[in-house]
Amino acid sequence: MIQALPKLLTFDEFSEWYPNDGKRYELHKGVIVEIPPPTGAHEKVIAFLSRKLTVEFDRLNLPYGIPKTALVKTPSAESAYSPDVLLLNLDNLHNEPLFQKQSTVSQAASVPIVIEVVSTNWRDDYYNKFRDYEEMGIPEYWIADYAALGARKFIGNPKQSTIFVCELVDGEYQMTPFQGNTAILSPTFPQLNLTAQQIFDAAN
């Protein structure tokens, strides 16, 4: 649901406005968007992906972490997103001017991987966030479309549950789809032992 506001907000105005009401909000090009409550299946996919990534970066002893709530502020658009899974490089957070007070990152060096688990507002993940994460320079972006909600041009006709790994190459995302028992290839974690089907099964 989009709140009716008289004017577009800056990120600072959005931060000042943000209420402590237990709800989640994002800023999309100056417009406040309330994030609808997730389904149980959506939350189970998030929990599964968070566990798999945590095991891997812990095994490699990398200075990473997954915050409970944090915002990603995009460079040009007045947008701030709350990703479903945000992998932070803790070593770079001292360079983030907004992190201490507002739990917000704005530098690609702070975000090795960002994941959006697709819900009914699938266009945000496939278009808006894809564009903004790409412009920000985040090296790896996953679109986890476990419920096959995206457009047929992305996930086929008939639609099939698909995981997209978008790798930043020369400033542009290269999308690689993974379906069924195909092993997911992650540039950040090349030894990650995970298939698309395992992610889909986590929703059940």
mmCIF file of C-alpha atoms in Angstrom:
data_model
loop_
_atom_site.group_PDB
_atom_site.id
_atom_site.type_symbol
_atom_site.label_atom_id
_atom_site.label_comp_id
_atom_site.label_asym_id
_atom_site.label_seq_id
_atom_site.Cartn_x
_atom_site.Cartn_y
_atom_site.Cartn_z
ATOM 1 C CA MET A 1 0.000 0.000 0.000
ATOM 2 C CA ILE A 2 1.350 3.428 -0.952
ATOM 3 C CA GLN A 3 0.757 6.197 1.552
ATOM 4 C CA ALA A 4 -0.721 9.351 0.076
ATOM 5 C CA LEU A 5 1.747 12.130 0.755
ATOM 6 C CA PRO A 6 1.724 15.689 -0.549
ATOM 7 C CA LYS A 7 5.286 15.615 -1.827
ATOM 8 C CA LEU A 8 8.189 13.310 -2.509
ATOM 9 C CA LEU A 9 10.424 12.715 0.480
ATOM 10 C CA THR A 10 14.176 12.803 0.719
ATOM 11 C CA PHE A 11 15.908 9.948 2.504
ATOM 12 C CA ASP A 12 16.514 12.189 5.535
ATOM 13 C CA GLU A 13 12.826 13.047 5.725
ATOM 14 C CA PHE A 14 11.946 9.383 5.407
ATOM 15 C CA SER A 15 14.319 8.518 8.260
ATOM 16 C CA GLU A 16 12.810 11.191 10.482
ATOM 17 C CA TRP A 17 9.280 10.052 9.625
ATOM 18 C CA TYR A 18 9.871 6.302 10.101
ATOM 19 C CA PRO A 19 7.501 5.217 12.885
ATOM 20 C CA ASN A 20 8.138 2.573 15.512
ATOM 21 C CA ASP A 21 4.901 0.735 14.755
ATOM 22 C CA GLY A 22 6.220 -2.739 14.036
ATOM 23 C CA LYS A 23 5.666 -2.364 10.283
ATOM 24 C CA ARG A 24 8.281 -2.253 7.516
ATOM 25 C CA TYR A 25 8.562 0.575 5.047
ATOM 26 C CA GLU A 26 10.703 1.349 2.017
ATOM 27 C CA LEU A 27 11.279 4.551 0.101
ATOM 28 C CA HIS A 28 10.708 4.177 -3.646
ATOM 29 C CA LYS A 29 11.800 7.292 -5.547
ATOM 30 C CA GLY A 30 10.623 9.548 -2.760
ATOM 31 C CA VAL A 31 7.377 7.659 -2.091
ATOM 32 C CA ILE A 32 6.838 5.698 1.138
ATOM 33 C CA VAL A 33 5.756 2.118 0.512
ATOM 34 C CA GLU A 34 4.488 -0.121 3.303
ATOM 35 C CA ILE A 35 5.802 -3.658 2.931
ATOM 36 C CA PRO A 36 2.913 -6.111 3.319
ATOM 37 C CA PRO A 37 3.289 -8.812 5.977
ATOM 38 C CA PRO A 38 5.092 -11.835 4.503
ATOM 39 C CA THR A 39 3.566 -15.278 4.137
ATOM 40 C CA GLY A 40 4.885 -18.215 6.103
ATOM 41 C CA ALA A 41 6.401 -19.750 2.979
ATOM 42 C CA HIS A 42 8.192 -16.469 2.188
ATOM 43 C CA GLU A 43 9.677 -16.379 5.696
ATOM 44 C CA LYS A 44 10.806 -20.012 5.502
ATOM 45 C CA VAL A 45 12.688 -19.323 2.261
ATOM 46 C CA ILE A 46 14.386 -16.309 3.892
ATOM 47 C CA ALA A 47 15.335 -18.403 6.940
ATOM 48 C CA PHE A 48 16.739 -21.193 4.758
ATOM 49 C CA LEU A 49 18.821 -18.843 2.584
ATOM 50 C CA SER A 50 20.113 -16.983 5.645
ATOM 51 C CA ARG A 51 21.200 -20.266 7.242
ATOM 52 C CA LYS A 52 22.949 -21.525 4.109
ATOM 53 C CA LEU A 53 24.867 -18.274 3.609
ATOM 54 C CA THR A 54 25.768 -18.020 7.295
ATOM 55 C CA VAL A 55 27.227 -21.541 7.321
ATOM 56 C CA GLU A 56 29.312 -20.705 4.269
ATOM 57 C CA PHE A 57 30.775 -17.380 5.392
ATOM 58 C CA ASP A 58 31.403 -18.818 8.844
ATOM 59 C CA ARG A 59 33.247 -21.766 7.288
ATOM 60 C CA LEU A 60 35.402 -19.326 5.317
ATOM 61 C CA ASN A 61 35.865 -17.092 8.383
ATOM 62 C CA LEU A 62 34.750 -14.003 6.469
ATOM 63 C CA PRO A 63 33.807 -10.774 8.289
ATOM 64 C CA TYR A 64 30.171 -10.994 7.178
ATOM 65 C CA GLY A 65 26.848 -10.841 8.946
ATOM 66 C CA ILE A 66 23.124 -10.737 8.215
ATOM 67 C CA PRO A 67 21.273 -7.971 10.081
ATOM 68 C CA LYS A 68 17.705 -8.287 11.296
ATOM 69 C CA THR A 69 16.693 -4.963 9.788
ATOM 70 C CA ALA A 70 18.789 -2.621 7.687
ATOM 71 C CA LEU A 71 18.231 -0.382 4.707
ATOM 72 C CA VAL A 72 20.114 -0.104 1.430
ATOM 73 C CA LYS A 73 20.122 3.480 0.156
ATOM 74 C CA THR A 74 20.530 3.753 -3.593
ATOM 75 C CA PRO A 75 22.870 6.349 -5.126
ATOM 76 C CA SER A 76 20.777 8.498 -7.464
ATOM 77 C CA ALA A 77 17.115 7.735 -6.831
ATOM 78 C CA GLU A 78 15.664 8.755 -3.466
ATOM 79 C CA SER A 79 15.104 5.113 -2.592
ATOM 80 C CA ALA A 80 15.860 2.949 0.414
ATOM 81 C CA TYR A 81 15.134 -0.757 0.370
ATOM 82 C CA SER A 82 14.836 -3.346 3.132
ATOM 83 C CA PRO A 83 16.107 -6.533 1.450
ATOM 84 C CA ASP A 84 14.833 -9.953 2.464
ATOM 85 C CA VAL A 85 18.437 -11.133 2.964
ATOM 86 C CA LEU A 86 21.232 -8.583 3.233
ATOM 87 C CA LEU A 87 24.776 -9.869 3.583
ATOM 88 C CA LEU A 88 26.954 -7.170 5.125
ATOM 89 C CA ASN A 89 30.721 -6.838 5.037
ATOM 90 C CA LEU A 90 31.232 -5.772 8.645
ATOM 91 C CA ASP A 91 34.754 -4.529 7.905
ATOM 92 C CA ASN A 92 33.404 -1.736 5.713
ATOM 93 C CA LEU A 93 30.712 -0.432 8.038
ATOM 94 C CA HIS A 94 33.048 2.140 9.594
ATOM 95 C CA ASN A 95 33.032 3.817 6.158
ATOM 96 C CA GLU A 96 29.240 4.028 6.102
ATOM 97 C CA PRO A 97 28.093 7.490 7.255
ATOM 98 C CA LEU A 98 24.519 6.390 8.007
ATOM 99 C CA PHE A 99 25.033 2.994 9.593
ATOM 100 C CA GLN A 100 25.630 3.858 13.238
ATOM 101 C CA LYS A 101 22.495 5.940 13.689
ATOM 102 C CA GLN A 102 20.188 4.699 10.939
ATOM 103 C CA SER A 103 21.308 1.117 10.181
ATOM 104 C CA THR A 104 21.635 2.112 6.524
ATOM 105 C CA VAL A 105 24.326 1.250 3.982
ATOM 106 C CA SER A 106 24.989 3.087 0.737
ATOM 107 C CA GLN A 107 28.271 1.582 -0.508
ATOM 108 C CA ALA A 108 28.647 -1.517 -2.643
ATOM 109 C CA ALA A 109 31.707 -2.521 -0.603
ATOM 110 C CA SER A 110 29.346 -3.138 2.328
ATOM 111 C CA VAL A 111 27.077 -5.556 0.436
ATOM 112 C CA PRO A 112 28.612 -8.754 -1.010
ATOM 113 C CA ILE A 113 25.168 -10.246 -1.710
ATOM 114 C CA VAL A 114 21.602 -8.971 -1.578
ATOM 115 C CA ILE A 115 18.600 -11.285 -1.989
ATOM 116 C CA GLU A 116 14.967 -10.491 -2.690
ATOM 117 C CA VAL A 117 12.416 -13.265 -2.235
ATOM 118 C CA VAL A 118 9.705 -12.515 -4.773
ATOM 119 C CA SER A 119 6.156 -11.808 -3.612
ATOM 120 C CA THR A 120 3.111 -10.263 -5.272
ATOM 121 C CA ASN A 121 4.962 -6.987 -5.937
ATOM 122 C CA TRP A 122 7.365 -8.909 -8.188
ATOM 123 C CA ARG A 123 7.990 -5.926 -10.497
ATOM 124 C CA ASP A 124 9.938 -4.226 -7.703
ATOM 125 C CA ASP A 125 12.421 -7.106 -7.582
ATOM 126 C CA TYR A 126 12.764 -7.682 -11.327
ATOM 127 C CA TYR A 127 12.848 -4.033 -12.398
ATOM 128 C CA ASN A 128 13.288 -1.334 -9.733
ATOM 129 C CA LYS A 129 15.602 -3.105 -7.321
ATOM 130 C CA PHE A 130 17.462 -4.823 -10.146
ATOM 131 C CA ARG A 131 18.214 -1.416 -11.681
ATOM 132 C CA ASP A 132 19.103 0.301 -8.409
ATOM 133 C CA TYR A 133 21.286 -2.489 -7.014
ATOM 134 C CA GLU A 134 23.039 -2.628 -10.376
ATOM 135 C CA GLU A 135 23.666 1.119 -10.364
ATOM 136 C CA MET A 136 24.917 0.927 -6.787
ATOM 137 C CA GLY A 137 27.447 -1.691 -7.886
ATOM 138 C CA ILE A 138 26.383 -4.519 -5.577
ATOM 139 C CA PRO A 139 28.368 -7.459 -6.988
ATOM 140 C CA GLU A 140 25.729 -10.181 -6.558
ATOM 141 C CA TYR A 141 21.935 -9.980 -6.472
ATOM 142 C CA TRP A 142 19.633 -12.977 -6.149
ATOM 143 C CA ILE A 143 15.986 -12.957 -7.193
ATOM 144 C CA ALA A 144 14.371 -15.946 -5.466
ATOM 145 C CA ASP A 145 11.106 -16.515 -7.315
ATOM 146 C CA TYR A 146 10.087 -19.689 -5.485
ATOM 147 C CA ALA A 147 6.360 -19.184 -6.184
ATOM 148 C CA ALA A 148 6.845 -18.436 -9.923
ATOM 149 C CA LEU A 149 5.230 -15.003 -9.724
ATOM 150 C CA GLY A 150 7.421 -13.126 -12.216
ATOM 151 C CA ALA A 151 6.710 -12.415 -15.871
ATOM 152 C CA ARG A 152 6.832 -15.256 -18.398
ATOM 153 C CA LYS A 153 9.670 -13.529 -20.226
ATOM 154 C CA PHE A 154 11.792 -14.191 -17.130
ATOM 155 C CA ILE A 155 10.629 -17.586 -15.868
ATOM 156 C CA GLY A 156 9.115 -19.238 -18.940
ATOM 157 C CA ASN A 157 5.706 -20.275 -20.199
ATOM 158 C CA PRO A 158 4.336 -22.104 -18.331
ATOM 159 C CA LYS A 159 5.889 -20.288 -15.407
ATOM 160 C CA GLN A 160 8.504 -22.191 -13.398
ATOM 161 C CA SER A 161 9.986 -21.499 -9.997
ATOM 162 C CA THR A 162 13.365 -19.912 -10.662
ATOM 163 C CA ILE A 163 16.358 -18.510 -8.798
ATOM 164 C CA PHE A 164 18.255 -15.802 -10.648
ATOM 165 C CA VAL A 165 21.835 -15.016 -9.706
ATOM 166 C CA CYS A 166 22.713 -11.603 -11.122
ATOM 167 C CA GLU A 167 26.464 -11.029 -11.289
ATOM 168 C CA LEU A 168 27.833 -7.536 -11.891
ATOM 169 C CA VAL A 169 30.050 -7.632 -14.994
ATOM 170 C CA ASP A 170 31.417 -4.351 -16.377
ATOM 171 C CA GLY A 171 28.763 -2.417 -14.497
ATOM 172 C CA GLU A 172 25.831 -4.520 -15.701
ATOM 173 C CA TYR A 173 24.039 -7.484 -14.178
ATOM 174 C CA GLN A 174 24.267 -10.774 -16.052
ATOM 175 C CA MET A 175 21.235 -12.871 -15.052
ATOM 176 C CA THR A 176 21.682 -16.638 -14.774
ATOM 177 C CA PRO A 177 18.521 -18.700 -14.063
ATOM 178 C CA PHE A 178 18.544 -21.841 -11.935
ATOM 179 C CA GLN A 179 15.655 -24.298 -11.780
ATOM 180 C CA GLY A 180 15.040 -27.781 -10.417
ATOM 181 C CA ASN A 181 18.090 -29.653 -9.181
ATOM 182 C CA THR A 182 20.563 -27.357 -10.914
ATOM 183 C CA ALA A 183 23.389 -26.346 -8.566
ATOM 184 C CA ILE A 184 23.414 -22.622 -7.936
ATOM 185 C CA LEU A 185 26.642 -20.905 -8.959
ATOM 186 C CA SER A 186 27.492 -18.008 -6.675
ATOM 187 C CA PRO A 187 30.442 -15.762 -7.634
ATOM 188 C CA THR A 188 30.871 -14.793 -3.968
ATOM 189 C CA PHE A 189 30.670 -18.377 -2.672
ATOM 190 C CA PRO A 190 31.866 -20.678 -5.490
ATOM 191 C CA GLN A 191 31.813 -23.713 -3.175
ATOM 192 C CA LEU A 192 28.252 -23.137 -2.008
ATOM 193 C CA ASN A 193 26.484 -26.503 -2.038
ATOM 194 C CA LEU A 194 22.922 -25.530 -2.879
ATOM 195 C CA THR A 195 20.339 -26.288 -5.554
ATOM 196 C CA ALA A 196 17.333 -24.309 -6.669
ATOM 197 C CA GLN A 197 15.034 -27.154 -5.623
ATOM 198 C CA GLN A 198 16.342 -27.051 -2.052
ATOM 199 C CA ILE A 199 15.251 -23.431 -1.854
ATOM 200 C CA PHE A 200 11.827 -24.221 -3.330
ATOM 201 C CA ASP A 201 11.394 -27.124 -0.911
ATOM 202 C CA ALA A 202 12.114 -24.808 2.021
ATOM 203 C CA ALA A 203 8.820 -23.039 1.320
ATOM 204 C CA ASN A 204 6.787 -26.199 1.937
#
